[in-house]
């Protein structure tokens, strides 16, 4: 047992720490140098990785100065990528569902993991019932919370949690976080009491799942994986093979009676699109697993991934992109034998390349 508790500096999320450090550090002192002055500083390499991620999501510019988005993110009581997701939801007018999803992701998994094998199967079936055919763990979180809210209004929330393998305490925490986050959005002026940007206006598209996923994609970037249809595996920028975490509803195919050995392959084959977002990637025995995933369309990836301002050479004309390796076709055209001379290449980052119809 440790004689002293681990310092909070080493326990809090580093991206959030770096944002607030930038507000406190002197102008001529970098975030890394400032944090290294602490009695128990976090490793410098991990801090640099966190800073790079903040630059990737446009919270910091290349010189480590906070952007306008970065300043807004420092005011929100969630991790930066979740805060960006919520702010995008305000712009896209789908705040309520994204608020729920962001708060659920900020907490521990609200679903309880049973120990008995029979209960594990029942728990997975409960998760699947909340998917509504969307191939989305985020939808599971949203619908589970909405159903719990209704059960609470009817006075049987505890029985509901027991029936659906949910943690009552976690659901209450999500409620508290939603209230706190919405209050901060009101204080910052993103949600107003009346008129434009009032609570009704910022939820005009809350029933449109495609719009909700657009906000999720904007917040989750660069947590993106691609489906290789030839080998039926998931690939990421630094991972040649990624698997679904066993708790994901996407880890099992949508149909039954599939051999367990081929479960992951069948699950990948059943995916309706070639792109997925995820909340967290973990590693166990050299295998990368992704948690909380949702399938997204190529057009959503093209519109909501990458930096806010693309470089001038991001879109390459057809003549200059011949022979380049691309990640996926963004068009569902039936003309599969179209030559590369009829497509343009959109480079959103070093890994995320999309082929576009030149006429678009």
Short mmCIF file of N, CA, C and O in Angstrom, two decimals, residues 137-252:
data_model
loop_
_atom_site.label_atom_id
_atom_site.label_comp_id
_atom_site.label_asym_id
_atom_site.label_seq_id
_atom_site.Cartn_x
_atom_site.Cartn_y
_atom_site.Cartn_z
N UNK A 137 -22.57 2.15 -30.18
CA UNK A 137 -22.54 2.09 -28.72
C UNK A 137 -22.99 3.42 -28.12
O UNK A 137 -23.50 3.46 -27.00
N UNK A 138 -22.78 4.50 -28.85
CA UNK A 138 -23.23 5.80 -28.36
C UNK A 138 -24.75 5.86 -28.28
O UNK A 138 -25.31 6.45 -27.35
N UNK A 139 -25.41 5.24 -29.25
CA UNK A 139 -26.87 5.18 -29.20
C UNK A 139 -27.33 4.35 -28.01
O UNK A 139 -28.35 4.66 -27.38
N UNK A 140 -26.58 3.31 -27.67
CA UNK A 140 -26.92 2.49 -26.50
C UNK A 140 -26.92 3.35 -25.24
O UNK A 140 -27.85 3.29 -24.43
N UNK A 141 -25.87 4.16 -25.07
CA UNK A 141 -25.79 5.04 -23.91
C UNK A 141 -26.95 6.03 -23.87
O UNK A 141 -27.55 6.26 -22.82
N UNK A 142 -27.26 6.59 -25.03
CA UNK A 142 -28.32 7.59 -25.11
C UNK A 142 -29.68 6.99 -24.78
O UNK A 142 -30.42 7.51 -23.93
N UNK A 143 -30.02 5.89 -25.44
CA UNK A 143 -31.34 5.29 -25.24
C UNK A 143 -31.48 4.68 -23.85
O UNK A 143 -32.57 4.70 -23.27
N UNK A 144 -30.40 4.15 -23.31
CA UNK A 144 -30.45 3.60 -21.96
C UNK A 144 -30.74 4.72 -20.95
O UNK A 144 -31.56 4.55 -20.03
N UNK A 145 -30.09 5.86 -21.14
CA UNK A 145 -30.33 6.99 -20.22
C UNK A 145 -31.75 7.53 -20.37
O UNK A 145 -32.41 7.83 -19.37
N UNK A 146 -32.21 7.64 -21.60
CA UNK A 146 -33.57 8.14 -21.82
C UNK A 146 -34.61 7.20 -21.22
O UNK A 146 -35.59 7.65 -20.61
N UNK A 147 -34.39 5.89 -21.38
CA UNK A 147 -35.32 4.92 -20.80
C UNK A 147 -35.27 4.97 -19.27
O UNK A 147 -36.30 4.84 -18.60
N UNK A 148 -34.07 5.16 -18.72
CA UNK A 148 -33.94 5.28 -17.26
C UNK A 148 -34.64 6.53 -16.75
O UNK A 148 -35.29 6.50 -15.69
N UNK A 149 -34.52 7.63 -17.48
CA UNK A 149 -35.22 8.86 -17.09
C UNK A 149 -36.72 8.65 -17.02
O UNK A 149 -37.39 9.11 -16.09
N UNK A 150 -37.25 7.94 -18.01
CA UNK A 150 -38.69 7.67 -18.02
C UNK A 150 -39.07 6.76 -16.85
O UNK A 150 -40.09 6.99 -16.18
N UNK A 151 -38.23 5.77 -16.58
CA UNK A 151 -38.50 4.88 -15.45
C UNK A 151 -38.44 5.65 -14.14
O UNK A 151 -39.24 5.40 -13.22
N UNK A 152 -37.52 6.61 -14.04
CA UNK A 152 -37.42 7.40 -12.82
C UNK A 152 -38.65 8.27 -12.63
O UNK A 152 -39.14 8.45 -11.50
N UNK A 153 -39.15 8.83 -13.73
CA UNK A 153 -40.36 9.65 -13.62
C UNK A 153 -41.57 8.81 -13.21
O UNK A 153 -42.51 9.33 -12.60
N UNK A 154 -41.51 7.51 -13.53
CA UNK A 154 -42.60 6.60 -13.15
C UNK A 154 -42.36 5.94 -11.79
O UNK A 154 -43.21 5.18 -11.32
N UNK A 155 -41.18 6.19 -11.21
CA UNK A 155 -40.90 5.70 -9.86
C UNK A 155 -40.36 4.29 -9.76
O UNK A 155 -40.37 3.71 -8.67
N UNK A 156 -39.83 3.72 -10.83
CA UNK A 156 -39.29 2.36 -10.73
C UNK A 156 -37.88 2.27 -11.34
O UNK A 156 -37.50 1.29 -11.94
N UNK A 157 -37.08 3.31 -11.10
CA UNK A 157 -35.75 3.35 -11.71
C UNK A 157 -34.81 2.26 -11.18
O UNK A 157 -33.98 1.73 -11.91
N UNK A 158 -34.94 1.91 -9.90
CA UNK A 158 -34.05 0.88 -9.35
C UNK A 158 -34.33 -0.48 -9.98
O UNK A 158 -33.41 -1.22 -10.33
N UNK A 159 -35.59 -0.81 -10.12
CA UNK A 159 -35.95 -2.07 -10.77
C UNK A 159 -35.51 -2.06 -12.23
O UNK A 159 -35.07 -3.08 -12.76
N UNK A 160 -35.61 -0.90 -12.86
CA UNK A 160 -35.16 -0.77 -14.26
C UNK A 160 -33.67 -1.05 -14.37
O UNK A 160 -33.22 -1.74 -15.29
N UNK A 161 -32.90 -0.51 -13.44
CA UNK A 161 -31.45 -0.72 -13.47
C UNK A 161 -31.10 -2.19 -13.26
O UNK A 161 -30.22 -2.73 -13.93
N UNK A 162 -31.78 -2.84 -12.34
CA UNK A 162 -31.52 -4.26 -12.10
C UNK A 162 -31.87 -5.10 -13.32
O UNK A 162 -31.15 -6.03 -13.68
N UNK A 163 -32.96 -4.75 -13.96
CA UNK A 163 -33.41 -5.51 -15.13
C UNK A 163 -32.46 -5.34 -16.31
O UNK A 163 -32.24 -6.29 -17.08
N UNK A 164 -31.88 -4.15 -16.46
CA UNK A 164 -31.05 -3.85 -17.63
C UNK A 164 -29.56 -3.77 -17.32
O UNK A 164 -28.79 -3.24 -18.12
N UNK A 165 -29.16 -4.26 -16.14
CA UNK A 165 -27.75 -4.31 -15.76
C UNK A 165 -27.10 -2.92 -15.80
O UNK A 165 -26.00 -2.74 -16.32
N UNK A 166 -27.79 -1.95 -15.24
CA UNK A 166 -27.30 -0.58 -15.19
C UNK A 166 -26.97 -0.19 -13.75
O UNK A 166 -27.56 -0.70 -12.80
N UNK A 167 -26.03 0.73 -13.61
CA UNK A 167 -25.65 1.23 -12.29
C UNK A 167 -26.48 2.47 -11.97
O UNK A 167 -26.37 3.49 -12.66
N UNK A 168 -27.27 2.38 -10.92
CA UNK A 168 -28.09 3.51 -10.51
C UNK A 168 -27.22 4.71 -10.13
O UNK A 168 -27.53 5.85 -10.48
N UNK A 169 -26.12 4.45 -9.44
CA UNK A 169 -25.24 5.53 -9.01
C UNK A 169 -24.64 6.27 -10.20
O UNK A 169 -24.56 7.51 -10.22
N UNK A 170 -24.22 5.51 -11.22
CA UNK A 170 -23.63 6.14 -12.41
C UNK A 170 -24.66 6.98 -13.15
O UNK A 170 -24.35 8.08 -13.63
N UNK A 171 -25.89 6.50 -13.23
CA UNK A 171 -26.93 7.27 -13.91
C UNK A 171 -27.20 8.59 -13.18
O UNK A 171 -27.40 9.63 -13.81
N UNK A 172 -27.15 8.55 -11.86
CA UNK A 172 -27.34 9.78 -11.09
C UNK A 172 -26.18 10.75 -11.32
O UNK A 172 -26.37 11.97 -11.38
N UNK A 173 -24.97 10.21 -11.46
CA UNK A 173 -23.81 11.05 -11.74
C UNK A 173 -23.96 11.73 -13.09
O UNK A 173 -23.64 12.92 -13.26
N UNK A 174 -24.46 10.99 -14.08
CA UNK A 174 -24.67 11.56 -15.41
C UNK A 174 -25.67 12.70 -15.35
O UNK A 174 -25.49 13.75 -15.99
N UNK A 175 -26.72 12.53 -14.56
CA UNK A 175 -27.71 13.60 -14.39
C UNK A 175 -27.05 14.85 -13.82
O UNK A 175 -27.26 15.98 -14.31
N UNK A 176 -26.22 14.67 -12.79
CA UNK A 176 -25.54 15.80 -12.19
C UNK A 176 -24.58 16.49 -13.15
O UNK A 176 -24.51 17.73 -13.20
N UNK A 177 -23.86 15.70 -13.94
CA UNK A 177 -22.93 16.27 -14.91
C UNK A 177 -23.67 17.03 -16.00
O UNK A 177 -23.23 18.09 -16.46
N UNK A 178 -24.80 16.48 -16.44
CA UNK A 178 -25.61 17.17 -17.45
C UNK A 178 -26.04 18.55 -16.94
O UNK A 178 -25.95 19.55 -17.67
N UNK A 179 -26.51 18.58 -15.72
CA UNK A 179 -26.96 19.84 -15.13
C UNK A 179 -25.81 20.84 -15.04
O UNK A 179 -25.96 22.02 -15.38
N UNK A 180 -24.65 20.36 -14.59
CA UNK A 180 -23.49 21.24 -14.46
C UNK A 180 -23.02 21.75 -15.81
O UNK A 180 -22.73 22.95 -15.97
N UNK A 181 -22.96 20.86 -16.79
CA UNK A 181 -22.46 21.25 -18.12
C UNK A 181 -23.43 22.20 -18.81
O UNK A 181 -23.01 23.19 -19.43
N UNK A 182 -24.72 21.92 -18.70
CA UNK A 182 -25.70 22.82 -19.30
C UNK A 182 -25.67 24.19 -18.61
O UNK A 182 -25.80 25.23 -19.28
N UNK A 183 -25.47 24.19 -17.31
CA UNK A 183 -25.35 25.46 -16.59
C UNK A 183 -24.17 26.28 -17.07
O UNK A 183 -24.26 27.51 -17.21
N UNK A 184 -23.04 25.61 -17.34
CA UNK A 184 -21.87 26.32 -17.84
C UNK A 184 -22.10 26.85 -19.25
O UNK A 184 -21.64 27.94 -19.60
N UNK A 185 -22.81 26.08 -20.07
CA UNK A 185 -23.13 26.56 -21.42
C UNK A 185 -24.02 27.79 -21.36
O UNK A 185 -23.88 28.72 -22.17
N UNK A 186 -24.93 27.81 -20.40
CA UNK A 186 -25.78 29.00 -20.22
C UNK A 186 -24.94 30.18 -19.75
O UNK A 186 -25.09 31.31 -20.24
N UNK A 187 -24.03 29.93 -18.80
CA UNK A 187 -23.19 31.01 -18.27
C UNK A 187 -22.27 31.58 -19.35
O UNK A 187 -21.95 32.78 -19.33
N UNK A 188 -21.85 30.73 -20.28
CA UNK A 188 -20.95 31.17 -21.35
C UNK A 188 -21.69 31.80 -22.52
O UNK A 188 -21.06 32.30 -23.46
N UNK A 189 -23.02 31.75 -22.49
CA UNK A 189 -23.80 32.38 -23.54
C UNK A 189 -24.11 31.49 -24.73
O UNK A 189 -24.71 31.96 -25.71
N UNK A 190 -23.74 30.22 -24.66
CA UNK A 190 -24.04 29.32 -25.78
C UNK A 190 -25.51 28.91 -25.80
O UNK A 190 -26.07 28.63 -26.86
N UNK A 191 -26.12 28.86 -24.63
CA UNK A 191 -27.55 28.57 -24.52
C UNK A 191 -28.19 29.75 -23.80
O UNK A 191 -27.77 30.10 -22.69
N UNK A 192 -29.18 30.34 -24.42
CA UNK A 192 -29.81 31.54 -23.87
C UNK A 192 -31.19 31.22 -23.31
O UNK A 192 -31.78 30.18 -23.60
N UNK A 193 -31.69 32.16 -22.53
CA UNK A 193 -32.99 31.95 -21.89
C UNK A 193 -34.14 32.03 -22.87
O UNK A 193 -35.13 31.31 -22.76
N UNK A 194 -34.01 32.90 -23.86
CA UNK A 194 -35.09 33.07 -24.84
C UNK A 194 -34.51 33.55 -26.16
O UNK A 194 -33.35 33.96 -26.24
N UNK A 195 -35.33 33.46 -27.19
CA UNK A 195 -34.90 33.91 -28.51
C UNK A 195 -34.00 32.89 -29.19
O UNK A 195 -34.05 31.69 -28.90
N UNK A 196 -33.16 33.37 -30.12
CA UNK A 196 -32.23 32.49 -30.80
C UNK A 196 -31.26 31.84 -29.83
O UNK A 196 -30.84 32.48 -28.85
N UNK A 197 -30.93 30.58 -30.07
CA UNK A 197 -30.03 29.80 -29.21
C UNK A 197 -30.64 29.48 -27.86
O UNK A 197 -29.92 29.17 -26.91
N UNK A 198 -31.98 29.56 -27.74
CA UNK A 198 -32.60 29.08 -26.50
C UNK A 198 -32.62 27.56 -26.52
O UNK A 198 -32.22 26.93 -27.49
N UNK A 199 -33.10 26.95 -25.45
CA UNK A 199 -32.99 25.50 -25.31
C UNK A 199 -33.76 24.78 -26.41
O UNK A 199 -33.36 23.69 -26.85
N UNK A 200 -34.84 25.36 -26.88
CA UNK A 200 -35.59 24.72 -27.96
C UNK A 200 -34.83 24.83 -29.28
O UNK A 200 -34.78 23.88 -30.06
N UNK A 201 -34.21 25.97 -29.50
CA UNK A 201 -33.49 26.19 -30.76
C UNK A 201 -32.27 25.28 -30.87
O UNK A 201 -32.01 24.71 -31.93
N UNK A 202 -31.52 25.11 -29.77
CA UNK A 202 -30.31 24.29 -29.83
C UNK A 202 -30.63 22.79 -29.84
O UNK A 202 -29.71 21.97 -29.87
N UNK A 203 -31.91 22.45 -29.83
CA UNK A 203 -32.32 21.05 -29.92
C UNK A 203 -33.20 20.78 -31.13
O UNK A 203 -33.89 19.76 -31.19
N UNK A 204 -33.16 21.69 -32.10
CA UNK A 204 -34.01 21.54 -33.29
C UNK A 204 -33.73 20.26 -34.06
O UNK A 204 -34.63 19.69 -34.69
N UNK A 205 -32.48 19.78 -34.02
CA UNK A 205 -32.10 18.56 -34.76
C UNK A 205 -31.80 17.38 -33.85
O UNK A 205 -31.16 16.42 -34.27
N UNK A 206 -32.28 17.44 -32.62
CA UNK A 206 -31.94 16.39 -31.66
C UNK A 206 -32.52 15.03 -32.01
O UNK A 206 -32.03 14.00 -31.53
N UNK A 207 -33.56 15.00 -32.82
CA UNK A 207 -34.15 13.72 -33.22
C UNK A 207 -33.51 13.16 -34.49
O UNK A 207 -33.86 12.06 -34.93
N UNK A 208 -32.59 13.90 -35.07
CA UNK A 208 -31.92 13.47 -36.30
C UNK A 208 -30.60 12.80 -35.93
O UNK A 208 -29.62 13.47 -35.60
N UNK A 209 -30.56 11.47 -36.00
CA UNK A 209 -29.37 10.73 -35.57
C UNK A 209 -28.16 11.04 -36.45
O UNK A 209 -27.03 11.04 -35.97
N UNK A 210 -28.38 11.32 -37.72
CA UNK A 210 -27.26 11.65 -38.61
C UNK A 210 -26.57 12.93 -38.16
O UNK A 210 -25.33 13.04 -38.17
N UNK A 211 -27.35 13.91 -37.73
CA UNK A 211 -26.77 15.17 -37.25
C UNK A 211 -26.06 14.95 -35.91
O UNK A 211 -24.98 15.50 -35.67
N UNK A 212 -26.66 14.13 -35.06
CA UNK A 212 -26.02 13.82 -33.78
C UNK A 212 -24.67 13.15 -34.01
O UNK A 212 -23.66 13.50 -33.38
N UNK A 213 -24.62 12.22 -34.96
CA UNK A 213 -23.34 11.55 -35.25
C UNK A 213 -22.32 12.53 -35.82
O UNK A 213 -21.11 12.36 -35.60
N UNK A 214 -22.77 13.53 -36.54
CA UNK A 214 -21.84 14.53 -37.06
C UNK A 214 -21.13 15.25 -35.91
O UNK A 214 -19.91 15.48 -35.95
N UNK A 215 -21.89 15.58 -34.86
CA UNK A 215 -21.28 16.21 -33.69
C UNK A 215 -20.33 15.24 -32.98
O UNK A 215 -19.26 15.64 -32.50
N UNK A 216 -20.71 13.97 -32.94
CA UNK A 216 -19.84 12.97 -32.32
C UNK A 216 -18.52 12.83 -33.09
O UNK A 216 -17.45 12.75 -32.50
N UNK A 217 -18.61 12.83 -34.41
CA UNK A 217 -17.41 12.71 -35.24
C UNK A 217 -16.49 13.91 -35.01
O UNK A 217 -15.27 13.75 -34.88
N UNK A 218 -17.06 15.10 -34.97
CA UNK A 218 -16.26 16.30 -34.76
C UNK A 218 -15.52 16.25 -33.42
O UNK A 218 -14.37 16.70 -33.31
N UNK A 219 -16.17 15.68 -32.41
CA UNK A 219 -15.53 15.60 -31.10
C UNK A 219 -14.57 14.44 -30.97
O UNK A 219 -13.54 14.54 -30.30
N UNK A 220 -14.88 13.32 -31.61
CA UNK A 220 -14.05 12.11 -31.48
C UNK A 220 -12.78 12.15 -32.32
O UNK A 220 -11.82 11.44 -32.02
N UNK A 221 -12.77 12.92 -33.40
CA UNK A 221 -11.57 12.99 -34.24
C UNK A 221 -10.35 13.33 -33.37
O UNK A 221 -10.45 14.20 -32.51
N UNK A 222 -9.22 12.64 -33.53
CA UNK A 222 -8.85 11.69 -34.58
C UNK A 222 -9.07 10.22 -34.24
O UNK A 222 -8.41 9.35 -34.81
N UNK A 223 -9.98 9.93 -33.32
CA UNK A 223 -10.26 8.53 -32.96
C UNK A 223 -11.13 7.89 -34.03
O UNK A 223 -12.35 7.81 -33.90
N UNK A 224 -10.47 7.44 -35.07
CA UNK A 224 -11.16 6.94 -36.26
C UNK A 224 -10.50 5.64 -36.71
O UNK A 224 -9.28 5.52 -36.65
N UNK A 225 -11.31 4.68 -37.13
CA UNK A 225 -10.76 3.45 -37.72
C UNK A 225 -11.44 3.19 -39.05
O UNK A 225 -12.57 3.65 -39.29
N UNK A 226 -10.74 2.46 -39.90
CA UNK A 226 -11.22 2.18 -41.25
C UNK A 226 -11.38 0.68 -41.44
O UNK A 226 -10.60 -0.11 -40.90
N UNK A 227 -12.39 0.29 -42.19
CA UNK A 227 -12.65 -1.12 -42.46
C UNK A 227 -11.93 -1.52 -43.75
O UNK A 227 -12.18 -0.94 -44.81
N UNK A 228 -11.04 -2.48 -43.64
CA UNK A 228 -10.40 -3.06 -44.82
C UNK A 228 -11.29 -4.20 -45.31
O UNK A 228 -11.33 -5.27 -44.69
N UNK A 229 -12.00 -3.98 -46.39
CA UNK A 229 -12.97 -4.96 -46.86
C UNK A 229 -12.31 -6.21 -47.44
O UNK A 229 -12.94 -7.28 -47.48
N UNK A 230 -11.08 -6.11 -47.87
CA UNK A 230 -10.40 -7.27 -48.44
C UNK A 230 -10.01 -8.27 -47.36
O UNK A 230 -10.26 -9.47 -47.48
N UNK A 231 -9.41 -7.78 -46.29
CA UNK A 231 -8.97 -8.67 -45.21
C UNK A 231 -9.97 -8.72 -44.05
O UNK A 231 -9.78 -9.49 -43.11
N UNK A 232 -11.02 -7.88 -44.12
CA UNK A 232 -12.05 -7.82 -43.08
C UNK A 232 -11.45 -7.56 -41.70
O UNK A 232 -11.73 -8.26 -40.72
N UNK A 233 -10.60 -6.53 -41.63
CA UNK A 233 -10.03 -6.10 -40.36
C UNK A 233 -10.20 -4.59 -40.24
O UNK A 233 -10.40 -3.88 -41.23
N UNK A 234 -10.12 -4.12 -39.01
CA UNK A 234 -10.16 -2.69 -38.74
C UNK A 234 -8.74 -2.17 -38.63
O UNK A 234 -7.88 -2.80 -38.00
N UNK A 235 -8.47 -1.02 -39.24
CA UNK A 235 -7.14 -0.43 -39.19
C UNK A 235 -7.23 1.00 -38.65
O UNK A 235 -8.23 1.68 -38.84
N UNK A 236 -6.16 1.42 -38.00
CA UNK A 236 -6.06 2.77 -37.44
C UNK A 236 -4.73 3.37 -37.89
O UNK A 236 -3.89 2.66 -38.45
N UNK A 237 -4.51 4.66 -37.66
CA UNK A 237 -3.27 5.29 -38.12
C UNK A 237 -2.00 4.57 -37.67
O UNK A 237 -1.05 4.44 -38.43
N UNK A 238 -1.99 4.06 -36.44
CA UNK A 238 -0.79 3.41 -35.93
C UNK A 238 -1.02 1.94 -35.61
O UNK A 238 -0.18 1.30 -34.97
N UNK A 239 -2.14 1.40 -36.06
CA UNK A 239 -2.46 0.00 -35.79
C UNK A 239 -2.93 -0.68 -37.07
O UNK A 239 -3.84 -0.19 -37.74
N UNK A 240 -2.28 -1.79 -37.40
CA UNK A 240 -2.66 -2.53 -38.60
C UNK A 240 -3.90 -3.40 -38.38
O UNK A 240 -4.59 -3.75 -39.33
N UNK A 241 -4.15 -3.73 -37.13
CA UNK A 241 -5.31 -4.56 -36.82
C UNK A 241 -5.89 -4.15 -35.49
O UNK A 241 -5.20 -4.13 -34.47
N UNK A 242 -7.16 -3.82 -35.51
CA UNK A 242 -7.87 -3.38 -34.31
C UNK A 242 -9.10 -4.26 -34.14
O UNK A 242 -9.73 -4.67 -35.12
N UNK A 243 -9.42 -4.56 -32.89
CA UNK A 243 -10.59 -5.38 -32.61
C UNK A 243 -11.58 -4.60 -31.75
O UNK A 243 -11.20 -3.69 -31.02
N UNK A 244 -12.85 -4.99 -31.86
CA UNK A 244 -13.86 -4.41 -30.98
C UNK A 244 -13.67 -4.96 -29.57
O UNK A 244 -13.38 -6.13 -29.39
N UNK A 245 -13.85 -4.10 -28.59
CA UNK A 245 -13.84 -4.57 -27.21
C UNK A 245 -15.06 -5.46 -26.98
O UNK A 245 -16.13 -5.21 -27.55
N UNK A 246 -14.93 -6.50 -26.17
CA UNK A 246 -16.06 -7.42 -25.96
C UNK A 246 -17.33 -6.75 -25.47
O UNK A 246 -18.43 -7.26 -25.69
N UNK A 247 -17.22 -5.59 -24.81
CA UNK A 247 -18.41 -4.92 -24.30
C UNK A 247 -19.13 -4.10 -25.37
O UNK A 247 -20.23 -3.61 -25.13
N UNK A 248 -18.54 -3.96 -26.54
CA UNK A 248 -19.17 -3.19 -27.61
C UNK A 248 -20.25 -4.02 -28.29
O UNK A 248 -20.08 -5.22 -28.55
N UNK A 249 -21.37 -3.38 -28.61
CA UNK A 249 -22.44 -4.09 -29.31
C UNK A 249 -22.02 -4.43 -30.74
O UNK A 249 -22.66 -5.26 -31.39
N UNK A 250 -20.97 -3.80 -31.23
CA UNK A 250 -20.48 -4.10 -32.57
C UNK A 250 -19.54 -5.30 -32.58
O UNK A 250 -19.12 -5.75 -33.65
N UNK A 251 -19.18 -5.82 -31.41
CA UNK A 251 -18.23 -6.92 -31.35
C UNK A 251 -18.82 -8.24 -31.81
O UNK A 251 -18.10 -9.19 -32.09
N UNK A 252 -20.13 -8.30 -31.88
CA UNK A 252 -20.80 -9.51 -32.33
C UNK A 252 -21.66 -9.19 -33.54
O UNK A 252 -22.26 -8.11 -33.61
#
